[in-house]
Amino acid sequence: MDNNFPKLHNAMWPGVVGKGPDSEPVVDFDTMLKMTAGAEVDGVKFDGVDIALFEHMDVNMPDDDIKRMADKVAGYNLKIGSMVAPIWGGSAMGSQDKRDHFVEMVRKTCHIGQKLKEIGIRPYGVIRIDSSASPTDWDADPTGNQKLIVETFQRACDVAADYGEQLAAEGEICWGGMQSWKTMLDTLESVNRPNMGFQADMAHTLLYTMGYNREQDRILPPDFDWSDRATLESALRTLTSALRPWTIDFHVAQNDGTVFGSGSHDKTGRHCQALDPNGKLDVVHDAGYWLRDENGQLTKAFKHICWDGCMFPNNVMTNQQTWNDILATMIAVRQQHGWKE
């Protein structure tokens, strides 16, 4: 019978990330919801959305607005899963005020998450964070800056625990202390909190194997030939054996082995369309390195998975076929690596 777990979600923040005055206009929340709800493949639709508390919505929204937002999402027969905390006004390795602001943004996000749980629209999901600091700034004092990031994350974890929330650190090359698989692992191990975990995004973690922003941590050889699947799969096994045990949130994505940035967003792993012929990943197969353990057994470490396609052009974002192709890929991942409840 068809698998019904993990649930399939679409991210709302690609309508915002890399958009704005220095790029294309933001794709509003209602449009993102409509495109998500409009996707359908052989009668299967998306189960929900993951949301970001910036641009699309205000982290300071009163409880009445939280309820209205939940009602809007429910009106499309969708659930809400993971949420991105808007922590960029306060670096995790910045001044005391900046670090206090960071923690407060986590607290406000957890409050919204708690209300959504009480409403019944958010049955699973985590709070996503990053260090809000560049690798260049981190490199100025790796020991001191890493210590500050760890302390800030620990404080944020303690706040999140009061709300019954888990924090997932996004593994992305543009964040200091998180710019390689080894620095990310050190951060997670040093924070050492039961509600601290890792958010794996297939497009970003592919860049980890290539050593972008931290050459000494590359896994693939410098002259790697992408036709060599055996070497790529070995690198993915090395990467996932280290970070899979920490993974509590997962983004299905494609990458063509390059970096890209738009608007104010730093260059990071390029998200490609699901069927991009230049994609370097076998998305369905390679998702299994995150969803199954070293013995091939399903981890069932999270109840939903999400598609992330940041910095797609708006003509791609507003084309319904884009989301049908994405949904078809997500369904294939669930059929190969999912389960039925």
Short mmCIF file of C-alpha atoms in Angstrom, two decimals:
data_model
loop_
_atom_site.label_atom_id
_atom_site.label_comp_id
_atom_site.label_asym_id
_atom_site.label_seq_id
_atom_site.Cartn_x
_atom_site.Cartn_y
_atom_site.Cartn_z
CA MET A 1 0.00 0.00 0.00
CA ASP A 2 1.11 3.59 -0.51
CA ASN A 3 3.21 5.10 2.27
CA ASN A 4 1.64 8.03 4.12
CA PHE A 5 4.72 9.03 6.16
CA PRO A 6 6.73 11.14 6.21
CA LYS A 7 4.24 13.87 5.39
CA LEU A 8 5.12 16.04 2.40
CA HIS A 9 5.56 19.77 2.95
CA ASN A 10 6.49 22.74 0.82
CA ALA A 11 8.57 25.62 2.17
CA MET A 12 7.04 29.10 2.08
CA TRP A 13 10.29 31.08 2.46
CA PRO A 14 11.48 30.60 -1.16
CA GLY A 15 8.94 33.33 -1.86
CA VAL A 16 11.08 35.64 0.29
CA VAL A 17 14.72 34.49 0.33
CA GLY A 18 16.82 36.32 -2.26
CA LYS A 19 13.89 38.55 -3.19
CA GLY A 20 13.30 42.24 -2.50
CA PRO A 21 14.80 45.59 -3.59
CA ASP A 22 18.02 44.07 -4.96
CA SER A 23 16.25 41.29 -6.85
CA GLU A 24 12.75 40.26 -7.87
CA PRO A 25 9.63 41.12 -5.84
CA VAL A 26 8.62 38.89 -2.97
CA VAL A 27 6.14 36.13 -3.83
CA ASP A 28 3.46 36.69 -1.20
CA PHE A 29 2.30 34.09 1.30
CA ASP A 30 -1.14 33.68 -0.26
CA THR A 31 0.38 32.93 -3.67
CA MET A 32 2.79 30.39 -2.16
CA LEU A 33 -0.12 28.71 -0.39
CA LYS A 34 -2.19 28.59 -3.58
CA MET A 35 0.65 27.11 -5.63
CA THR A 36 1.26 24.49 -2.94
CA ALA A 37 -2.40 23.56 -2.60
CA GLY A 38 -2.79 23.50 -6.39
CA ALA A 39 -0.13 20.85 -6.90
CA GLU A 40 -1.46 17.32 -7.46
CA VAL A 41 0.06 14.12 -8.84
CA ASP A 42 -2.18 11.07 -9.34
CA GLY A 43 -4.53 12.32 -6.65
CA VAL A 44 -1.76 13.01 -4.11
CA LYS A 45 -1.28 16.53 -2.77
CA PHE A 46 1.06 18.27 -0.35
CA ASP A 47 0.21 17.64 3.30
CA GLY A 48 1.45 20.92 4.67
CA VAL A 49 3.82 23.88 4.65
CA ASP A 50 6.85 24.99 6.61
CA ILE A 51 6.84 28.71 7.37
CA ALA A 52 9.24 31.56 8.11
CA LEU A 53 8.48 34.33 10.57
CA PHE A 54 9.86 37.16 8.47
CA GLU A 55 8.53 39.17 5.53
CA HIS A 56 5.47 36.92 5.07
CA MET A 57 4.45 37.34 8.71
CA ASP A 58 5.42 39.22 11.84
CA VAL A 59 7.02 37.30 14.70
CA ASN A 60 5.32 39.81 17.02
CA MET A 61 1.84 38.98 15.78
CA PRO A 62 -0.82 38.79 18.51
CA ASP A 63 -2.59 35.52 19.26
CA ASP A 64 -5.64 36.57 17.23
CA ASP A 65 -3.43 36.94 14.14
CA ILE A 66 -1.82 33.57 14.82
CA LYS A 67 -5.31 32.06 14.77
CA ARG A 68 -6.19 33.86 11.52
CA MET A 69 -2.99 32.62 9.89
CA ALA A 70 -3.73 29.07 11.04
CA ASP A 71 -7.26 29.30 9.67
CA LYS A 72 -5.93 30.50 6.32
CA VAL A 73 -3.55 27.54 6.02
CA ALA A 74 -6.22 25.11 7.21
CA GLY A 75 -8.52 26.51 4.54
CA TYR A 76 -6.23 24.92 1.96
CA ASN A 77 -6.34 21.59 3.85
CA LEU A 78 -2.69 21.99 4.86
CA LYS A 79 -0.83 21.56 8.14
CA ILE A 80 2.08 23.64 9.47
CA GLY A 81 5.36 21.94 10.35
CA SER A 82 8.75 23.52 10.98
CA MET A 83 9.23 27.25 11.45
CA VAL A 84 12.19 29.55 10.74
CA ALA A 85 13.04 31.92 13.59
CA PRO A 86 13.98 35.45 12.38
CA ILE A 87 17.25 35.60 14.30
CA TRP A 88 19.32 37.68 11.83
CA GLY A 89 18.96 40.93 13.78
CA GLY A 90 21.14 39.35 16.46
CA SER A 91 24.22 37.29 15.67
CA ALA A 92 24.88 34.25 17.84
CA MET A 93 28.49 35.45 18.18
CA GLY A 94 27.77 39.18 18.39
CA SER A 95 27.54 41.62 21.30
CA GLN A 96 25.57 40.75 24.42
CA ASP A 97 22.61 42.75 23.07
CA LYS A 98 22.79 40.94 19.73
CA ARG A 99 22.91 37.56 21.42
CA ASP A 100 20.03 38.49 23.72
CA HIS A 101 18.00 39.53 20.66
CA PHE A 102 18.79 36.20 19.00
CA VAL A 103 17.45 34.27 21.99
CA GLU A 104 14.38 36.49 22.22
CA MET A 105 13.52 35.78 18.57
CA VAL A 106 13.70 32.08 19.33
CA ARG A 107 11.38 32.59 22.30
CA LYS A 108 8.83 34.50 20.21
CA THR A 109 8.92 31.83 17.50
CA CYS A 110 8.39 29.11 20.10
CA HIS A 111 5.38 31.00 21.44
CA ILE A 112 3.81 31.03 17.98
CA GLY A 113 4.67 27.36 17.54
CA GLN A 114 3.01 26.54 20.84
CA LYS A 115 -0.17 28.39 19.86
CA LEU A 116 -0.29 26.57 16.52
CA LYS A 117 0.00 23.25 18.36
CA GLU A 118 -2.84 24.23 20.67
CA ILE A 119 -4.98 25.10 17.64
CA GLY A 120 -4.20 21.65 16.25
CA ILE A 121 -2.65 22.67 12.94
CA ARG A 122 0.98 21.92 13.87
CA PRO A 123 1.32 18.25 14.86
CA TYR A 124 5.09 18.04 14.22
CA GLY A 125 8.06 20.16 13.24
CA VAL A 126 10.99 22.08 14.75
CA ILE A 127 12.32 25.63 15.03
CA ARG A 128 15.09 26.33 12.53
CA ILE A 129 18.05 28.57 13.43
CA ASP A 130 21.52 29.45 12.16
CA SER A 131 24.43 31.46 13.61
CA SER A 132 23.54 34.67 11.76
CA ALA A 133 27.26 35.23 11.19
CA SER A 134 29.49 34.89 8.14
CA PRO A 135 32.33 32.38 7.81
CA THR A 136 34.71 35.30 7.23
CA ASP A 137 33.79 36.92 10.53
CA TRP A 138 33.94 33.54 12.29
CA ASP A 139 37.43 32.91 10.86
CA ALA A 140 38.73 36.08 12.57
CA ASP A 141 38.63 34.21 15.90
CA PRO A 142 37.40 30.62 15.44
CA THR A 143 37.88 29.62 19.08
CA GLY A 144 36.31 32.71 20.64
CA ASN A 145 33.48 32.99 18.12
CA GLN A 146 32.68 29.28 18.33
CA LYS A 147 32.44 29.59 22.12
CA LEU A 148 29.94 32.45 21.77
CA ILE A 149 27.82 30.56 19.22
CA VAL A 150 27.69 27.51 21.46
CA GLU A 151 26.68 29.57 24.49
CA THR A 152 23.97 31.38 22.52
CA PHE A 153 22.61 28.13 21.09
CA GLN A 154 22.57 26.63 24.58
CA ARG A 155 20.55 29.57 25.89
CA ALA A 156 18.18 29.29 22.92
CA CYS A 157 17.77 25.55 23.55
CA ASP A 158 16.90 26.18 27.19
CA VAL A 159 14.24 28.69 26.16
CA ALA A 160 12.87 26.33 23.50
CA ALA A 161 12.70 23.49 26.02
CA ASP A 162 10.22 25.52 28.08
CA TYR A 163 7.88 25.31 25.08
CA GLY A 164 8.59 21.67 24.28
CA GLU A 165 10.40 22.67 21.07
CA GLN A 166 13.48 21.33 19.32
CA LEU A 167 15.95 23.61 17.55
CA ALA A 168 17.45 22.53 14.22
CA ALA A 169 20.65 24.22 13.07
CA GLU A 170 20.66 24.63 9.30
CA GLY A 171 23.73 23.14 7.68
CA GLU A 172 24.61 25.83 5.15
CA ILE A 173 27.99 27.05 3.94
CA CYS A 174 27.15 30.76 4.43
CA TRP A 175 26.91 30.52 8.26
CA GLY A 176 29.96 30.81 10.51
CA GLY A 177 30.52 27.77 12.71
CA MET A 178 28.23 25.85 10.34
CA GLN A 179 30.10 26.33 7.05
CA SER A 180 31.44 22.77 6.85
CA TRP A 181 30.36 19.36 8.04
CA LYS A 182 33.13 19.34 10.62
CA THR A 183 32.41 22.79 12.06
CA MET A 184 28.71 21.91 12.10
CA LEU A 185 29.39 18.68 13.96
CA ASP A 186 31.61 20.50 16.46
CA THR A 187 28.85 23.05 17.08
CA LEU A 188 26.22 20.37 17.67
CA GLU A 189 28.44 18.32 19.95
CA SER A 190 29.54 21.38 21.92
CA VAL A 191 25.99 22.66 22.44
CA ASN A 192 25.14 19.22 23.82
CA ARG A 193 21.46 19.81 24.50
CA PRO A 194 18.81 17.10 24.04
CA ASN A 195 16.64 19.47 21.99
CA MET A 196 19.46 20.60 19.67
CA GLY A 197 19.62 18.93 16.26
CA PHE A 198 20.54 19.36 12.62
CA GLN A 199 18.51 20.42 9.60
CA ALA A 200 19.87 18.67 6.52
CA ASP A 201 19.15 20.24 3.14
CA MET A 202 20.36 18.09 0.26
CA ALA A 203 21.43 21.10 -1.82
CA HIS A 204 23.48 22.59 1.00
CA THR A 205 25.00 19.39 2.31
CA LEU A 206 26.26 18.49 -1.17
CA LEU A 207 28.42 21.63 -0.91
CA TYR A 208 29.80 20.27 2.37
CA THR A 209 31.35 17.38 0.44
CA MET A 210 33.06 19.90 -1.87
CA GLY A 211 34.65 22.00 0.86
CA TYR A 212 33.14 25.33 -0.17
CA ASN A 213 34.07 28.01 2.41
CA ARG A 214 36.31 25.49 4.23
CA GLU A 215 38.59 23.69 1.81
CA GLN A 216 40.34 21.66 4.50
CA ASP A 217 37.06 19.86 5.24
CA ARG A 218 36.28 18.74 1.68
CA ILE A 219 35.45 15.06 1.21
CA LEU A 220 35.36 14.82 -2.58
CA PRO A 221 38.71 15.20 -4.39
CA PRO A 222 39.43 18.67 -5.88
CA ASP A 223 39.33 17.33 -9.45
CA PHE A 224 36.18 15.29 -8.89
CA ASP A 225 34.44 13.90 -11.99
CA TRP A 226 30.67 13.99 -11.42
CA SER A 227 30.21 10.89 -13.53
CA ASP A 228 31.96 8.94 -10.77
CA ARG A 229 28.92 7.95 -8.73
CA ALA A 230 30.86 5.50 -6.57
CA THR A 231 33.08 8.26 -5.19
CA LEU A 232 30.11 10.60 -4.71
CA GLU A 233 28.17 7.94 -2.83
CA SER A 234 31.18 7.24 -0.62
CA ALA A 235 31.37 10.95 0.22
CA LEU A 236 27.66 11.06 0.99
CA ARG A 237 28.05 8.07 3.30
CA THR A 238 30.89 9.81 5.16
CA LEU A 239 28.85 12.98 5.49
CA THR A 240 25.62 11.36 6.59
CA SER A 241 27.22 8.93 9.03
CA ALA A 242 28.49 11.99 10.92
CA LEU A 243 25.40 14.21 10.74
CA ARG A 244 22.46 11.80 10.35
CA PRO A 245 22.34 10.98 14.09
CA TRP A 246 21.74 14.69 14.71
CA THR A 247 19.20 15.20 11.93
CA ILE A 248 15.72 16.18 13.11
CA ASP A 249 14.53 18.10 10.04
CA PHE A 250 15.10 17.28 6.38
CA HIS A 251 14.84 19.18 3.10
CA VAL A 252 14.63 17.36 -0.20
CA ALA A 253 16.44 19.43 -2.83
CA GLN A 254 18.64 19.31 -5.93
CA ASN A 255 21.97 21.04 -6.58
CA ASP A 256 24.17 21.37 -9.66
CA GLY A 257 27.43 21.58 -7.70
CA THR A 258 27.62 25.39 -7.76
CA VAL A 259 26.97 28.28 -5.39
CA PHE A 260 24.46 31.06 -5.99
CA GLY A 261 23.16 34.17 -4.28
CA SER A 262 20.59 36.83 -5.12
CA GLY A 263 19.33 39.98 -3.47
CA SER A 264 21.00 40.34 -0.08
CA HIS A 265 21.54 36.59 0.34
CA ASP A 266 25.15 35.38 0.41
CA LYS A 267 26.26 32.77 -2.06
CA THR A 268 25.30 29.30 -0.90
CA GLY A 269 24.37 25.94 -2.39
CA ARG A 270 22.26 26.50 -5.49
CA HIS A 271 18.78 25.03 -5.33
CA CYS A 272 17.83 23.57 -8.70
CA GLN A 273 14.47 22.53 -10.03
CA ALA A 274 13.47 18.95 -9.32
CA LEU A 275 14.10 17.79 -12.89
CA ASP A 276 17.12 20.00 -13.67
CA PRO A 277 19.33 17.99 -16.07
CA ASN A 278 22.42 19.61 -14.50
CA GLY A 279 21.55 18.34 -11.02
CA LYS A 280 24.35 16.29 -9.50
CA LEU A 281 22.19 14.30 -7.08
CA ASP A 282 20.02 11.28 -7.69
CA VAL A 283 17.48 12.93 -5.42
CA VAL A 284 15.30 9.92 -4.61
CA HIS A 285 18.20 7.54 -4.08
CA ASP A 286 20.41 10.01 -2.22
CA ALA A 287 17.64 11.04 0.16
CA GLY A 288 18.00 7.55 1.54
CA TYR A 289 21.39 8.40 3.03
CA TRP A 290 19.54 10.75 5.39
CA LEU A 291 16.33 8.75 5.87
CA ARG A 292 17.96 5.35 6.47
CA ASP A 293 20.72 4.33 8.86
CA GLU A 294 24.00 2.65 7.93
CA ASN A 295 22.19 -0.69 7.85
CA GLY A 296 19.51 0.56 5.49
CA GLN A 297 16.81 0.71 8.14
CA LEU A 298 14.41 3.68 8.24
CA THR A 299 15.26 6.08 11.06
CA LYS A 300 11.75 7.62 11.26
CA ALA A 301 13.49 10.51 13.01
CA PHE A 302 10.91 13.07 11.81
CA LYS A 303 7.28 12.97 10.76
CA HIS A 304 7.58 15.20 7.69
CA ILE A 305 10.00 16.21 4.98
CA CYS A 306 10.05 19.50 3.10
CA TRP A 307 11.07 20.74 -0.33
CA ASP A 308 13.34 23.79 -0.35
CA GLY A 309 13.86 25.70 -3.59
CA CYS A 310 15.25 29.10 -2.55
CA MET A 311 16.13 31.75 -5.11
CA PHE A 312 14.16 30.29 -8.01
CA PRO A 313 13.13 33.05 -10.47
CA ASN A 314 9.58 34.28 -9.97
CA ASN A 315 8.44 32.95 -13.35
CA VAL A 316 9.44 29.51 -12.09
CA MET A 317 7.82 30.07 -8.68
CA THR A 318 4.49 31.00 -10.23
CA ASN A 319 4.39 28.14 -12.73
CA GLN A 320 2.15 25.37 -11.40
CA GLN A 321 4.15 22.69 -13.23
CA THR A 322 7.15 23.56 -11.07
CA TRP A 323 5.27 22.43 -7.98
CA ASN A 324 3.79 19.36 -9.67
CA ASP A 325 7.33 18.23 -10.58
CA ILE A 326 8.50 18.90 -7.02
CA LEU A 327 5.55 17.01 -5.56
CA ALA A 328 6.19 14.05 -7.85
CA THR A 329 9.80 13.92 -6.62
CA MET A 330 8.66 14.13 -2.99
CA ILE A 331 6.18 11.29 -3.55
CA ALA A 332 8.94 9.16 -5.04
CA VAL A 333 11.14 9.82 -2.00
CA ARG A 334 8.30 8.76 0.31
CA GLN A 335 7.54 5.65 -1.70
CA GLN A 336 11.17 4.53 -1.54
CA HIS A 337 12.04 5.66 2.00
CA GLY A 338 8.73 6.11 3.81
CA TRP A 339 6.29 4.05 5.83
CA LYS A 340 2.59 3.61 6.47
CA GLU A 341 0.74 4.37 9.71
#
